Amino acid sequence: MTDASPTVVLVTGGSGLVGKGIEHVINTEPEGSRFGKQPNETWIFATSSEADLRDPEQTRKLFDKYKPTHVIHLAAMVGGLFKNMKYKLTFLRDNVLMNDNVLHTACERKTQKVISCLSTCVFPDKVEYPLDETKIHLGPPHSSNFGYAHAKRMVDVQNHAYKEEFGCNFTSAIPTNVFGPHDNFDLEGAHVIPALIHKCYLAKKNNTPFIVAGTGKPLRQFIYSYDLAKLFIWQLREYDDVEPVILSVGEDEEVSIKDVADAIVKAVDFKGEYAFDTTRADGQFRKPASNKKLLELMGGFEFTPFDQALEASVKWFLDNYNNART
Ligand code: NDP
């Protein structure tokens, strides 16, 4: 993507947290800048209402309509721990179908490049930390999300097979926990940050205690969706290798769940009772991922400070409560 030939970038999952982040960055960074839209580019953000990517025919129609030269494939069935535990087969099957249809169609239509999206939660349950790009297949995933994890791991296998058999330029990104505007705030299915934002908002509204499950001690790496968007745009333009890249803040930027909850309490301006339910499971204490490969390739990147990104996400939720996914 270095010359000025016409480029059509199709982003699947364009209505989701990460897709909306990319749309925001493409529309707000100065045109022609490293992360801004280039004059020769057209960006398409597709949703499931335009094409259900579990269906091969609808997938083909989407490709034939836009004729993408490049694809960022984000569409997926996504969810937090409880949803993953409850719908293992659906997570497996829906994601396998979407990934297979997108990659197969991209190969058939000779799409120049596809970046698909894995996740650090697809890594083996028992593995030496920090996680890095070489450790995806070194053992079974955690039993709570094996459906999602195996579907996502297969993308890396498919990318290698497409490259070796057909010479396709397919690769993948591995983000850590993402948060930001347009997240899924549904209390049943959400990841930890949007779920806690929603809970704290309700506690303030209903004058009830804000109770956080677990001790608050586990540490996680969180990436702001607008930062992640820039990393995807970099990967699309500047990285041409089948091996995945972890897109994450550094290991030294781990944040505890208590830090997250404190920042939410502050951003929501919650003054009521706030406590940790230590009878609830904590999950793994930490599972750090290395962003060494990313930073070496990119030559450095300035991440948005966590508190600032969280405040912006809470503000988005409060301003958009009626339209947010709740
Ligand atoms: P969201 O749940 O916010 O969005 C999912 C997107 O996928 C939506 O645009 C949705 O479209 C689309 N989609 C779902 N099912 C279908 C379907 N059958 N056909 C077509 N499109 C479909 O997800 P995120 O933005 O959070 O995730 C994007 C990617 O990042 C995913 O691949 C996910 O696995 C990965 N990821 C996410 C992390 C996170 O913390 N959120 C962490 C690591 C990786 P519609 O709105 O129309 O239903």
Short mmCIF file of C-alpha atoms and ligand atoms in Angstrom, two decimals:
data_model
loop_
_atom_site.label_atom_id
_atom_site.label_comp_id
_atom_site.label_asym_id
_atom_site.label_seq_id
_atom_site.Cartn_x
_atom_site.Cartn_y
_atom_site.Cartn_z
CA MET A 1 0.00 0.00 0.00
CA THR A 2 2.85 2.34 -0.69
CA ASP A 3 1.95 3.61 -4.16
CA ALA A 4 -1.01 5.83 -5.02
CA SER A 5 -3.11 3.24 -6.88
CA PRO A 6 -6.80 3.29 -5.95
CA THR A 7 -7.32 1.43 -2.72
CA VAL A 8 -10.63 0.24 -1.30
CA VAL A 9 -10.43 -0.85 2.32
CA LEU A 10 -13.36 -2.95 3.50
CA VAL A 11 -13.69 -3.11 7.30
CA THR A 12 -15.95 -5.97 8.37
CA GLY A 13 -17.49 -5.48 11.81
CA GLY A 14 -17.56 -1.77 10.99
CA SER A 15 -20.30 -1.02 13.53
CA GLY A 16 -18.43 -2.57 16.46
CA LEU A 17 -16.09 -1.13 19.07
CA VAL A 18 -12.94 -1.56 17.01
CA GLY A 19 -14.55 -0.75 13.64
CA LYS A 20 -15.98 2.52 14.98
CA GLY A 21 -12.54 3.34 16.39
CA ILE A 22 -10.97 2.94 12.95
CA GLU A 23 -13.74 5.01 11.34
CA HIS A 24 -13.14 7.77 13.91
CA VAL A 25 -9.39 7.88 13.31
CA ILE A 26 -9.71 7.76 9.52
CA ASN A 27 -12.20 10.65 9.65
CA THR A 28 -10.37 12.83 12.19
CA GLU A 29 -6.63 12.45 11.57
CA PRO A 30 -5.30 14.91 8.97
CA GLU A 31 -5.67 13.57 5.43
CA GLY A 32 -2.40 12.18 4.13
CA SER A 33 -0.87 11.79 7.62
CA ARG A 34 0.45 8.45 8.94
CA PHE A 35 -2.95 7.40 10.33
CA GLY A 36 -5.23 9.66 8.30
CA LYS A 37 -7.05 8.82 5.10
CA GLN A 38 -4.88 8.90 1.97
CA PRO A 39 -6.21 10.66 -1.16
CA ASN A 40 -6.31 7.36 -3.12
CA GLU A 41 -8.27 5.49 -0.43
CA THR A 42 -11.94 4.68 -0.02
CA TRP A 43 -12.99 3.16 3.30
CA ILE A 44 -16.11 1.00 3.65
CA PHE A 45 -17.43 0.04 7.10
CA ALA A 46 -19.73 -2.96 6.72
CA THR A 47 -22.29 -4.23 9.23
CA SER A 48 -24.12 -7.53 9.61
CA SER A 49 -27.30 -5.97 8.20
CA GLU A 50 -25.52 -5.48 4.88
CA ALA A 51 -24.08 -9.01 4.81
CA ASP A 52 -24.25 -11.86 7.27
CA LEU A 53 -20.73 -13.16 6.86
CA ARG A 54 -21.72 -16.61 8.11
CA ASP A 55 -23.33 -16.98 4.70
CA PRO A 56 -20.97 -17.54 1.72
CA GLU A 57 -23.33 -16.01 -0.83
CA GLN A 58 -23.83 -12.80 1.17
CA THR A 59 -20.07 -12.60 1.68
CA ARG A 60 -19.44 -12.91 -2.07
CA LYS A 61 -22.07 -10.23 -2.78
CA LEU A 62 -20.40 -7.84 -0.33
CA PHE A 63 -17.03 -8.33 -2.02
CA ASP A 64 -18.54 -7.96 -5.47
CA LYS A 65 -20.32 -4.75 -4.47
CA TYR A 66 -17.25 -2.94 -3.09
CA LYS A 67 -14.40 -4.81 -4.80
CA PRO A 68 -12.03 -4.24 -1.87
CA THR A 69 -8.31 -4.25 -2.51
CA HIS A 70 -7.71 -4.56 1.24
CA VAL A 71 -9.78 -5.99 4.10
CA ILE A 72 -9.60 -5.46 7.84
CA HIS A 73 -11.68 -8.36 9.08
CA LEU A 74 -13.09 -7.52 12.52
CA ALA A 75 -16.55 -9.10 12.33
CA ALA A 76 -16.91 -11.74 15.00
CA MET A 77 -19.14 -13.05 17.70
CA VAL A 78 -17.51 -11.38 20.72
CA GLY A 79 -18.27 -11.37 24.43
CA GLY A 80 -17.09 -11.45 28.01
CA LEU A 81 -16.47 -14.50 30.17
CA PHE A 82 -20.09 -15.39 30.95
CA LYS A 83 -21.26 -15.21 27.35
CA ASN A 84 -18.24 -17.26 26.25
CA MET A 85 -18.99 -19.94 28.82
CA LYS A 86 -22.64 -20.18 27.83
CA TYR A 87 -22.40 -20.23 24.02
CA LYS A 88 -19.27 -22.26 23.25
CA LEU A 89 -20.53 -23.93 20.10
CA THR A 90 -22.05 -20.72 18.73
CA PHE A 91 -18.78 -18.87 19.34
CA LEU A 92 -16.91 -21.66 17.58
CA ARG A 93 -19.23 -22.11 14.62
CA ASP A 94 -20.20 -18.49 13.87
CA ASN A 95 -16.59 -17.34 13.99
CA VAL A 96 -15.29 -20.28 11.93
CA LEU A 97 -17.95 -19.59 9.27
CA MET A 98 -17.27 -15.83 9.13
CA ASN A 99 -13.51 -16.27 8.95
CA ASP A 100 -13.69 -19.03 6.34
CA ASN A 101 -16.08 -17.07 4.12
CA VAL A 102 -14.05 -13.85 4.31
CA LEU A 103 -10.68 -15.49 3.66
CA HIS A 104 -11.97 -17.80 0.93
CA THR A 105 -13.74 -14.96 -0.90
CA ALA A 106 -10.72 -12.66 -0.53
CA CYS A 107 -8.54 -15.37 -2.07
CA GLU A 108 -11.01 -16.01 -4.90
CA ARG A 109 -11.34 -12.29 -5.65
CA LYS A 110 -7.58 -11.77 -5.42
CA THR A 111 -7.84 -9.20 -2.62
CA GLN A 112 -4.34 -7.77 -2.11
CA LYS A 113 -4.28 -8.03 1.67
CA VAL A 114 -6.41 -9.17 4.62
CA ILE A 115 -5.75 -8.50 8.30
CA SER A 116 -7.92 -10.61 10.59
CA CYS A 117 -8.31 -10.18 14.30
CA LEU A 118 -7.30 -12.66 16.99
CA SER A 119 -7.18 -11.84 20.70
CA THR A 120 -4.79 -12.43 23.59
CA CYS A 121 -7.49 -14.57 25.23
CA VAL A 122 -6.95 -17.27 22.59
CA PHE A 123 -3.45 -18.07 23.94
CA PRO A 124 -2.81 -21.32 25.86
CA ASP A 125 -4.08 -21.48 29.41
CA LYS A 126 -0.76 -22.73 30.71
CA VAL A 127 2.10 -20.88 29.09
CA GLU A 128 5.20 -18.96 30.06
CA TYR A 129 4.60 -15.20 30.34
CA PRO A 130 4.83 -12.73 28.76
CA LEU A 131 2.72 -13.87 25.82
CA ASP A 132 4.30 -13.24 22.45
CA GLU A 133 3.45 -13.97 18.83
CA THR A 134 5.21 -17.37 18.85
CA LYS A 135 3.09 -18.92 21.63
CA ILE A 136 -0.45 -19.05 20.20
CA HIS A 137 -0.50 -22.79 19.52
CA LEU A 138 1.63 -24.03 22.43
CA GLY A 139 -1.21 -25.69 24.38
CA PRO A 140 -4.99 -25.77 24.85
CA PRO A 141 -6.83 -22.51 25.60
CA HIS A 142 -8.66 -21.92 28.88
CA SER A 143 -11.75 -24.15 29.09
CA SER A 144 -14.07 -21.14 29.60
CA ASN A 145 -13.59 -19.84 26.04
CA PHE A 146 -12.32 -22.77 24.00
CA GLY A 147 -14.96 -22.28 21.29
CA TYR A 148 -13.92 -18.68 20.55
CA ALA A 149 -10.23 -19.47 21.02
CA HIS A 150 -10.06 -22.37 18.58
CA ALA A 151 -12.04 -20.47 15.93
CA LYS A 152 -9.63 -17.53 16.21
CA ARG A 153 -6.49 -19.69 16.29
CA MET A 154 -7.62 -21.32 13.05
CA VAL A 155 -7.31 -17.93 11.32
CA ASP A 156 -3.56 -18.05 11.87
CA VAL A 157 -3.48 -21.59 10.46
CA GLN A 158 -5.61 -20.50 7.48
CA ASN A 159 -3.38 -17.47 6.83
CA HIS A 160 -0.32 -19.68 6.58
CA ALA A 161 -2.10 -22.21 4.36
CA TYR A 162 -3.46 -19.49 2.03
CA LYS A 163 0.00 -18.01 1.75
CA GLU A 164 1.72 -21.33 1.07
CA GLU A 165 -0.83 -22.69 -1.40
CA PHE A 166 -2.03 -19.51 -3.13
CA GLY A 167 0.51 -16.82 -2.19
CA CYS A 168 -2.12 -14.70 -0.39
CA ASN A 169 -0.98 -11.73 1.70
CA PHE A 170 -3.10 -12.58 4.75
CA THR A 171 -2.05 -11.77 8.30
CA SER A 172 -3.55 -11.15 11.75
CA ALA A 173 -3.51 -8.77 14.69
CA ILE A 174 -3.73 -9.78 18.34
CA PRO A 175 -5.22 -7.02 20.49
CA THR A 176 -5.41 -7.17 24.29
CA ASN A 177 -8.61 -6.02 26.06
CA VAL A 178 -10.13 -3.15 24.09
CA PHE A 179 -12.38 -0.38 25.41
CA GLY A 180 -13.76 2.90 24.13
CA PRO A 181 -16.81 4.59 22.57
CA HIS A 182 -19.36 2.25 20.94
CA ASP A 183 -18.40 -0.65 23.24
CA ASN A 184 -20.96 -3.29 24.17
CA PHE A 185 -22.29 -2.21 27.59
CA ASP A 186 -24.80 -5.07 27.91
CA LEU A 187 -24.45 -6.29 31.51
CA GLU A 188 -24.73 -9.97 30.55
CA GLY A 189 -22.34 -10.05 27.60
CA ALA A 190 -19.91 -7.18 28.14
CA HIS A 191 -16.18 -7.17 28.87
CA VAL A 192 -15.00 -5.90 32.25
CA ILE A 193 -14.63 -2.14 31.56
CA PRO A 194 -17.98 -1.52 29.81
CA ALA A 195 -19.74 -3.81 32.33
CA LEU A 196 -18.32 -1.85 35.28
CA ILE A 197 -19.12 1.51 33.67
CA HIS A 198 -22.73 0.42 33.21
CA LYS A 199 -22.96 -1.01 36.74
CA CYS A 200 -21.55 2.16 38.29
CA TYR A 201 -23.92 4.31 36.25
CA LEU A 202 -26.89 2.23 37.49
CA ALA A 203 -25.63 2.37 41.11
CA LYS A 204 -25.51 6.16 40.89
CA LYS A 205 -28.91 6.40 39.22
CA ASN A 206 -30.65 4.00 41.63
CA ASN A 207 -28.74 5.07 44.73
CA THR A 208 -27.49 1.51 45.32
CA PRO A 209 -23.97 0.21 46.17
CA PHE A 210 -21.42 -0.27 43.37
CA ILE A 211 -20.18 -3.84 43.87
CA VAL A 212 -17.22 -5.10 41.85
CA ALA A 213 -16.86 -8.90 41.51
CA GLY A 214 -13.59 -10.31 42.91
CA THR A 215 -10.77 -8.74 44.92
CA GLY A 216 -9.86 -6.07 42.38
CA LYS A 217 -6.26 -7.32 42.39
CA PRO A 218 -5.90 -8.99 38.97
CA LEU A 219 -3.87 -7.01 36.44
CA ARG A 220 -4.74 -6.53 32.77
CA GLN A 221 -3.50 -4.61 29.75
CA PHE A 222 -6.22 -2.44 28.23
CA ILE A 223 -5.99 -0.66 24.91
CA TYR A 224 -8.11 2.33 23.90
CA SER A 225 -10.02 1.67 20.69
CA TYR A 226 -8.73 4.88 19.07
CA ASP A 227 -5.12 3.81 19.75
CA LEU A 228 -5.84 0.30 18.47
CA ALA A 229 -7.32 1.85 15.32
CA LYS A 230 -4.02 3.59 14.57
CA LEU A 231 -2.14 0.33 15.04
CA PHE A 232 -4.45 -1.45 12.58
CA ILE A 233 -3.94 1.36 10.06
CA TRP A 234 -0.18 1.04 10.51
CA GLN A 235 -0.38 -2.74 10.05
CA LEU A 236 -2.47 -2.33 6.91
CA ARG A 237 -0.01 0.08 5.30
CA GLU A 238 3.36 -0.92 6.63
CA TYR A 239 3.41 -4.60 7.63
CA ASP A 240 3.51 -7.43 5.09
CA ASP A 241 4.14 -10.72 6.82
CA VAL A 242 1.87 -13.64 7.64
CA GLU A 243 2.96 -13.83 11.29
CA PRO A 244 0.61 -12.01 13.69
CA VAL A 245 1.48 -8.87 15.65
CA ILE A 246 0.33 -8.25 19.24
CA LEU A 247 -1.32 -4.81 19.37
CA SER A 248 -1.08 -3.76 23.00
CA VAL A 249 0.23 -1.31 25.54
CA GLY A 250 3.45 -2.43 27.23
CA GLU A 251 3.76 -4.96 30.05
CA ASP A 252 4.65 -2.06 32.34
CA GLU A 253 1.21 -0.53 31.69
CA GLU A 254 -0.84 -3.23 33.37
CA VAL A 255 -3.78 -1.86 35.36
CA SER A 256 -5.52 -3.59 38.28
CA ILE A 257 -9.28 -4.09 38.27
CA LYS A 258 -9.34 -1.85 41.36
CA ASP A 259 -7.56 0.90 39.37
CA VAL A 260 -10.22 0.46 36.67
CA ALA A 261 -13.08 0.64 39.19
CA ASP A 262 -11.52 3.69 40.93
CA ALA A 263 -11.19 5.50 37.61
CA ILE A 264 -14.82 4.66 36.75
CA VAL A 265 -16.08 5.89 40.13
CA LYS A 266 -14.24 9.16 39.51
CA ALA A 267 -15.42 9.55 35.90
CA VAL A 268 -19.05 8.71 36.76
CA ASP A 269 -18.78 10.97 39.85
CA PHE A 270 -20.23 8.17 41.99
CA LYS A 271 -20.35 9.08 45.70
CA GLY A 272 -22.21 6.06 47.09
CA GLU A 273 -21.04 2.80 48.72
CA TYR A 274 -18.35 1.05 46.67
CA ALA A 275 -17.03 -2.43 47.56
CA PHE A 276 -15.45 -5.64 46.23
CA ASP A 277 -17.32 -8.94 46.44
CA THR A 278 -14.37 -11.18 47.36
CA THR A 279 -16.58 -14.30 47.29
CA ARG A 280 -16.58 -14.00 43.46
CA ALA A 281 -13.81 -15.58 41.37
CA ASP A 282 -10.92 -13.38 40.24
CA GLY A 283 -9.76 -15.29 37.18
CA GLN A 284 -6.09 -15.33 36.34
CA PHE A 285 -3.96 -12.86 38.35
CA ARG A 286 -2.15 -11.55 35.29
CA LYS A 287 -1.46 -12.62 31.71
CA PRO A 288 0.94 -10.02 30.34
CA ALA A 289 1.54 -9.76 26.61
CA SER A 290 4.67 -8.30 25.04
CA ASN A 291 4.38 -5.44 22.53
CA LYS A 292 8.10 -5.60 21.72
CA LYS A 293 7.59 -6.74 18.12
CA LEU A 294 5.06 -3.95 17.49
CA LEU A 295 7.23 -1.17 18.90
CA GLU A 296 10.35 -2.39 17.13
CA LEU A 297 8.51 -2.48 13.81
CA MET A 298 6.70 0.82 14.30
CA GLY A 299 9.58 2.67 15.86
CA GLY A 300 7.56 3.65 18.95
CA PHE A 301 3.97 4.72 19.56
CA GLU A 302 2.40 7.07 22.08
CA PHE A 303 -0.57 5.42 23.81
CA THR A 304 -3.34 7.55 25.31
CA PRO A 305 -2.99 7.58 29.14
CA PHE A 306 -5.43 5.06 30.64
CA ASP A 307 -7.35 7.54 32.85
CA GLN A 308 -7.84 9.94 29.94
CA ALA A 309 -9.12 7.16 27.65
CA LEU A 310 -11.41 5.82 30.37
CA GLU A 311 -12.85 9.25 31.05
CA ALA A 312 -13.59 9.70 27.35
CA SER A 313 -15.27 6.26 27.22
CA VAL A 314 -17.45 7.03 30.26
CA LYS A 315 -18.40 10.38 28.77
CA TRP A 316 -19.37 8.66 25.52
CA PHE A 317 -21.52 6.16 27.44
CA LEU A 318 -23.27 8.90 29.46
CA ASP A 319 -23.88 11.02 26.36
CA ASN A 320 -25.14 8.05 24.33
CA TYR A 321 -26.95 5.97 26.93
CA ASN A 322 -30.13 5.73 24.87
CA ASN A 323 -28.36 4.49 21.74
CA ALA A 324 -25.55 2.44 23.29
CA ARG A 325 -25.59 -1.36 23.29
CA THR A 326 -26.95 -1.97 26.77
P1 NDP B 1 -18.17 -5.85 18.62
O1 NDP B 1 -18.97 -6.88 19.31
O2 NDP B 1 -18.18 -4.46 19.16
O3 NDP B 1 -18.58 -5.80 17.10
C1 NDP B 1 -18.73 -6.96 16.38
C2 NDP B 1 -18.91 -6.60 14.94
O4 NDP B 1 -19.04 -7.81 14.19
C3 NDP B 1 -20.16 -5.77 14.69
O5 NDP B 1 -19.87 -4.79 13.70
C4 NDP B 1 -21.13 -6.79 14.14
O6 NDP B 1 -22.06 -6.24 13.23
C5 NDP B 1 -20.19 -7.71 13.39
N1 NDP B 1 -20.78 -9.02 13.21
C6 NDP B 1 -21.16 -9.91 14.17
N2 NDP B 1 -21.71 -10.99 13.62
C7 NDP B 1 -21.69 -10.79 12.27
C8 NDP B 1 -22.13 -11.54 11.16
N3 NDP B 1 -22.71 -12.74 11.31
N4 NDP B 1 -21.95 -11.02 9.92
C9 NDP B 1 -21.36 -9.82 9.75
N5 NDP B 1 -20.92 -9.06 10.76
C10 NDP B 1 -21.09 -9.54 12.01
O7 NDP B 1 -16.69 -6.40 18.54
P2 NDP B 1 -15.31 -5.64 18.73
O8 NDP B 1 -15.29 -4.43 17.89
O9 NDP B 1 -15.04 -5.57 20.18
O10 NDP B 1 -14.31 -6.72 18.14
C11 NDP B 1 -13.73 -6.59 16.85
C12 NDP B 1 -12.70 -7.68 16.69
O11 NDP B 1 -11.71 -7.54 17.69
C13 NDP B 1 -13.26 -9.09 16.83
O12 NDP B 1 -12.71 -9.92 15.85
C14 NDP B 1 -12.82 -9.52 18.22
O13 NDP B 1 -12.67 -10.91 18.30
C15 NDP B 1 -11.52 -8.77 18.37
N6 NDP B 1 -11.11 -8.48 19.74
C16 NDP B 1 -11.91 -7.74 20.58
C17 NDP B 1 -11.47 -7.47 21.87
C18 NDP B 1 -12.29 -6.65 22.81
O14 NDP B 1 -11.86 -6.48 23.98
N7 NDP B 1 -13.45 -6.12 22.43
C19 NDP B 1 -10.19 -7.97 22.38
C20 NDP B 1 -9.42 -8.68 21.40
C21 NDP B 1 -9.87 -8.94 20.15
P3 NDP B 1 -23.53 -5.72 13.72
O15 NDP B 1 -23.28 -4.58 14.67
O16 NDP B 1 -24.17 -5.29 12.49
O17 NDP B 1 -24.14 -6.90 14.39
#
